[in-house]
Coordinates of N, CA and C in Angstrom, one line a residue:
M1269 N -78.0 82.4 -73.5 CA -79.3 82.5 -72.8 C -80.4 82.9 -73.8
S1270 N -81.6 82.5 -73.6 CA -82.7 82.9 -74.4 C -83.4 84.0 -73.7
V1271 N -84.4 84.6 -74.5 CA -85.1 85.7 -73.9 C -86.0 85.2 -72.7
I1272 N -86.4 84.0 -72.8 CA -87.2 83.4 -71.7 C -86.3 83.2 -70.4
D1273 N -85.1 82.7 -70.6 CA -84.1 82.5 -69.5 C -83.8 83.9 -68.9
D1274 N -83.7 84.9 -69.7 CA -83.5 86.3 -69.2 C -84.6 86.8 -68.4
Y1275 N -85.9 86.5 -68.8 CA -87.1 86.8 -68.1 C -87.0 86.2 -66.7
V1276 N -86.8 84.9 -66.7 CA -86.7 84.1 -65.4 C -85.6 84.7 -64.5
A1277 N -84.5 85.0 -65.0 CA -83.4 85.6 -64.2 C -83.7 86.9 -63.6
A1278 N -84.6 87.7 -64.3 CA -84.9 89.0 -63.9 C -86.0 89.0 -62.8
Q1279 N -86.6 87.9 -62.5 CA -87.7 87.8 -61.5 C -87.2 87.7 -60.1
E1280 N -88.1 87.9 -59.1 CA -87.7 87.7 -57.7 C -87.2 86.3 -57.5
T1281 N -86.2 86.2 -56.7 CA -85.6 84.9 -56.4 C -86.6 83.9 -55.9
S1282 N -87.6 84.4 -55.2 CA -88.7 83.5 -54.7 C -89.5 82.8 -55.8
H1283 N -89.6 83.5 -57.0 CA -90.3 83.0 -58.1 C -89.5 82.1 -59.1
Q1284 N -88.2 82.2 -59.0 CA -87.3 81.6 -60.0 C -87.4 80.1 -60.0
P1285 N -87.5 79.4 -58.9 CA -87.6 77.9 -58.9 C -88.9 77.4 -59.7
H1286 N -90.0 78.1 -59.4 CA -91.2 77.7 -60.0 C -91.2 78.0 -61.5
L1287 N -90.7 79.2 -61.8 CA -90.6 79.6 -63.2 C -89.6 78.6 -64.0
T1288 N -88.5 78.3 -63.4 CA -87.5 77.4 -64.0 C -88.1 76.1 -64.3
Q1289 N -88.8 75.5 -63.3 CA -89.5 74.2 -63.5 C -90.6 74.3 -64.6
L1290 N -91.4 75.3 -64.6 CA -92.4 75.5 -65.5 C -91.9 75.6 -66.9
V1291 N -90.9 76.5 -67.1 CA -90.2 76.7 -68.4 C -89.6 75.3 -68.9
A1292 N -88.9 74.6 -68.0 CA -88.3 73.3 -68.4 C -89.4 72.3 -68.9
L1293 N -90.5 72.3 -68.2 CA -91.6 71.4 -68.5 C -92.2 71.7 -69.9
V1294 N -92.5 73.0 -70.1 CA -93.1 73.4 -71.4 C -92.1 73.1 -72.5
R1295 N -90.8 73.4 -72.3 CA -89.8 73.1 -73.3 C -89.7 71.6 -73.6
A1296 N -89.8 70.8 -72.6 CA -89.8 69.3 -72.8 C -91.0 68.8 -73.5
L1297 N -92.2 69.4 -73.2 CA -93.4 68.9 -73.8 C -93.6 69.5 -75.3
A1298 N -93.0 70.6 -75.5 CA -93.2 71.3 -76.8 C -91.9 71.7 -77.4
P1299 N -91.0 70.8 -77.7 CA -89.7 71.1 -78.2 C -89.7 71.8 -79.5
D1300 N -90.7 71.7 -80.3 CA -90.8 72.3 -81.6 C -91.4 73.7 -81.6
A1301 N -91.9 74.1 -80.4 CA -92.6 75.4 -80.3 C -91.5 76.5 -80.3
G1302 N -91.9 77.6 -80.9 CA -91.1 78.8 -80.9 C -91.2 79.4 -79.5
A1303 N -90.3 80.3 -79.1 CA -90.3 80.9 -77.8 C -90.0 82.4 -78.0
K1304 N -90.7 83.2 -77.3 CA -90.5 84.7 -77.4 C -91.1 85.3 -76.2
I1305 N -90.9 86.6 -76.0 CA -91.7 87.4 -75.0 C -92.8 88.1 -75.7
S1306 N -94.0 87.9 -75.3 CA -95.2 88.5 -75.8 C -96.0 89.0 -74.7
W1307 N -96.5 90.3 -74.8 CA -97.2 90.9 -73.7 C -96.5 90.9 -72.4
G1308 N -95.1 90.9 -72.5 CA -94.3 90.9 -71.3 C -94.1 89.6 -70.6
M1309 N -94.6 88.5 -71.3 CA -94.5 87.2 -70.7 C -93.8 86.2 -71.6
P1310 N -93.1 85.2 -71.0 CA -92.6 84.1 -71.8 C -93.8 83.4 -72.6
T1311 N -93.6 83.3 -73.9 CA -94.7 82.7 -74.7 C -94.1 81.7 -75.6
W1312 N -94.8 80.6 -75.7 CA -94.5 79.5 -76.7 C -95.5 79.6 -77.8
T1313 N -95.0 79.4 -79.0 CA -95.9 79.5 -80.2 C -95.8 78.2 -81.0
L1314 N -96.9 77.8 -81.5 CA -97.0 76.7 -82.5 C -98.3 76.9 -83.3
H1315 N -98.2 77.5 -84.5 CA -99.4 77.8 -85.3 C -100.2 78.8 -84.5
G1316 N -99.6 79.8 -83.9 CA -100.2 80.8 -83.0 C -99.7 80.6 -81.6
N1317 N -100.3 81.3 -80.7 CA -99.9 81.2 -79.3 C -100.3 79.9 -78.7
L1318 N -99.3 79.3 -78.0 CA -99.6 78.0 -77.4 C -99.9 78.2 -75.9
V1319 N -98.9 78.7 -75.1 CA -99.1 79.0 -73.7 C -98.2 80.2 -73.4
H1320 N -98.5 80.9 -72.3 CA -97.7 81.9 -71.7 C -97.5 81.6 -70.3
V1321 N -96.4 82.1 -69.7 CA -96.2 82.0 -68.2 C -95.8 83.3 -67.7
A1322 N -96.0 83.6 -66.5 CA -95.6 84.9 -65.9 C -95.5 84.8 -64.4
A1323 N -94.7 85.7 -63.8 CA -94.6 85.8 -62.4 C -95.7 86.7 -61.9
G1324 N -96.4 86.2 -60.9 CA -97.5 87.1 -60.2 C -96.9 87.5 -58.9
K1325 N -97.8 88.0 -58.0 CA -97.3 88.5 -56.7 C -96.9 87.3 -55.8
H1326 N -97.8 86.4 -55.7 CA -97.5 85.2 -54.8 C -97.7 83.9 -55.6
H1327 N -97.6 84.0 -56.9 CA -97.8 82.8 -57.7 C -97.1 82.9 -59.0
V1328 N -97.1 81.9 -59.8 CA -96.7 81.9 -61.2 C -97.9 81.6 -62.0
G1329 N -98.2 82.4 -63.0 CA -99.4 82.2 -63.8 C -99.1 81.3 -65.0
L1330 N -100.0 80.4 -65.4 CA -100.0 79.7 -66.6 C -101.2 80.1 -67.4
Y1331 N -100.9 80.5 -68.6 CA -102.0 81.1 -69.5 C -102.1 80.3 -70.7
P1332 N -103.0 79.2 -70.7 CA -103.2 78.4 -71.9 C -104.4 78.8 -72.7
G1333 N -105.0 79.9 -72.4 CA -106.2 80.4 -73.1 C -107.4 79.7 -72.5
A1334 N -108.6 80.2 -73.0 CA -109.9 79.8 -72.4 C -110.1 78.3 -72.6
D1335 N -109.8 77.7 -73.8 CA -110.0 76.3 -74.0 C -109.1 75.5 -73.1
G1336 N -107.9 75.9 -72.9 CA -106.9 75.2 -72.1 C -107.4 75.1 -70.7
V1337 N -107.8 76.2 -70.1 CA -108.3 76.3 -68.8 C -109.6 75.4 -68.6
A1338 N -110.5 75.5 -69.6 CA -111.7 74.7 -69.5 C -111.4 73.3 -69.5
H1339 N -110.4 72.9 -70.2 CA -110.0 71.4 -70.3 C -109.6 70.9 -68.9
V1340 N -109.0 71.7 -68.1 CA -108.5 71.2 -66.8 C -109.2 71.9 -65.6
A1341 N -110.3 72.6 -65.8 CA -110.9 73.4 -64.8 C -111.3 72.5 -63.6
D1342 N -111.8 71.3 -63.8 CA -112.2 70.5 -62.7 C -111.0 70.1 -61.9
A1343 N -109.9 69.7 -62.6 CA -108.7 69.4 -61.9 C -108.1 70.6 -61.1
C1344 N -108.2 71.8 -61.6 CA -107.8 73.0 -60.9 C -108.6 73.1 -59.6
T1345 N -109.9 72.9 -59.7 CA -110.8 73.1 -58.6 C -110.4 72.0 -57.5
E1346 N -110.2 70.8 -58.0 CA -109.8 69.7 -57.0 C -108.5 70.0 -56.3
L1347 N -107.6 70.6 -57.0 CA -106.3 70.9 -56.5 C -106.3 72.3 -55.7
G1348 N -107.4 72.9 -55.7 CA -107.5 74.2 -55.0 C -106.8 75.4 -55.6
L1349 N -106.6 75.3 -57.0 CA -105.9 76.3 -57.7 C -106.9 77.4 -58.2
K1350 N -106.6 78.6 -58.0 CA -107.4 79.7 -58.6 C -107.2 79.7 -60.1
H1351 N -108.3 79.9 -60.7 CA -108.3 79.9 -62.2 C -109.4 80.8 -62.7
S1352 N -109.2 81.4 -63.9 CA -110.1 82.2 -64.5 C -110.3 81.7 -66.0
K1353 N -110.9 82.5 -66.8 CA -111.2 82.1 -68.1 C -110.0 81.7 -68.9
G1354 N -108.8 82.3 -68.7 CA -107.7 82.0 -69.5 C -106.4 81.8 -68.7
A1355 N -106.5 81.8 -67.4 CA -105.3 81.7 -66.5 C -105.5 80.7 -65.4
I1356 N -104.3 80.1 -65.0 CA -104.3 79.3 -63.8 C -103.2 79.8 -62.9
Q1357 N -103.5 80.0 -61.6 CA -102.5 80.5 -60.7 C -101.8 79.3 -60.0
L1358 N -100.5 79.2 -60.0 CA -99.7 78.2 -59.4 C -99.0 78.8 -58.2
P1359 N -99.5 78.6 -57.0 CA -99.0 79.3 -55.8 C -97.5 78.9 -55.5
L1360 N -96.8 79.9 -55.1 CA -95.4 79.6 -54.7 C -95.3 78.7 -53.5
S1361 N -96.3 78.6 -52.7 CA -96.3 77.8 -51.5 C -96.6 76.3 -51.7
A1362 N -96.8 75.9 -53.0 CA -97.0 74.5 -53.3 C -96.2 74.1 -54.5
P1363 N -95.9 72.8 -54.6 CA -95.1 72.4 -55.8 C -95.9 72.6 -57.1
I1364 N -95.2 72.7 -58.2 CA -95.8 72.8 -59.5 C -96.6 71.5 -59.7
P1365 N -97.9 71.6 -60.1 CA -98.7 70.4 -60.4 C -98.3 69.9 -61.8
V1366 N -97.3 69.1 -61.9 CA -96.7 68.6 -63.1 C -97.7 67.9 -64.0
E1367 N -98.5 67.1 -63.4 CA -99.5 66.3 -64.2 C -100.5 67.3 -64.8
L1368 N -101.0 68.3 -64.1 CA -101.9 69.2 -64.6 C -101.3 70.1 -65.8
V1369 N -100.1 70.6 -65.5 CA -99.4 71.4 -66.6 C -99.2 70.5 -67.8
T1370 N -98.8 69.3 -67.6 CA -98.6 68.4 -68.8 C -99.9 68.2 -69.5
R1371 N -100.9 67.9 -68.8 CA -102.2 67.7 -69.5 C -102.7 68.9 -70.3
V1372 N -102.5 70.1 -69.7 CA -103.0 71.3 -70.4 C -102.1 71.7 -71.6
V1373 N -100.8 71.5 -71.5 CA -99.9 71.8 -72.6 C -100.1 70.8 -73.7
K1374 N -100.3 69.5 -73.4 CA -100.5 68.5 -74.4 C -101.9 68.8 -75.2
F1375 N -102.9 69.2 -74.4 CA -104.1 69.6 -75.0 C -104.0 70.7 -76.0
R1376 N -103.2 71.8 -75.5 CA -103.0 72.9 -76.4 C -102.2 72.6 -77.6
L1377 N -101.2 71.7 -77.5 CA -100.4 71.2 -78.6 C -101.4 70.5 -79.7
A1378 N -102.2 69.7 -79.2 CA -103.1 69.0 -80.1 C -104.1 70.0 -80.7
Q1379 N -104.5 70.9 -80.0 CA -105.5 71.9 -80.5 C -104.8 72.8 -81.6
Q1380 N -103.6 73.2 -81.3 CA -102.9 74.0 -82.3 C -102.5 73.2 -83.6
R1381 N -102.1 72.0 -83.4 CA -101.8 71.1 -84.6 C -103.0 70.9 -85.4
A1382 N -104.1 70.7 -84.8 CA -105.4 70.5 -85.5 C -105.8 71.7 -86.2
K1383 N -105.6 72.9 -85.6 CA -105.9 74.2 -86.3 C -105.0 74.3 -87.5
A1384 N -103.8 73.9 -87.5 CA -102.9 74.1 -88.6 C -103.2 73.1 -89.7
S1385 N -103.7 72.0 -89.4 CA -104.0 71.0 -90.4 C -105.4 71.2 -91.0
G1386 N -106.1 72.2 -90.4 CA -107.3 72.6 -91.0 C -108.6 71.8 -90.9

């Protein structure tokens, strides 16, 4: 097991399905990214931080940074998702919005790759 799998296993059972799906999605989209726990959250890195995820009280948080949230802010609003400058709340009462997560992770991958190539 990885440190991220350990994190998911340590969370409330109510959060584990969403976390498991979110982790699997990020892993599939960013297979070359490193994975670690940073700031107490599962974190993927590629030329710096890519995205973080974490269990909240009644949601799972996706933390793609300010640019990542700005890239999908309109879609978040349309889907009724709470979001702030660097975070998107994915409520446990609704399915993971796979298309939105895919869009933001792909954006962050492109952003980080561009950063690395200078």
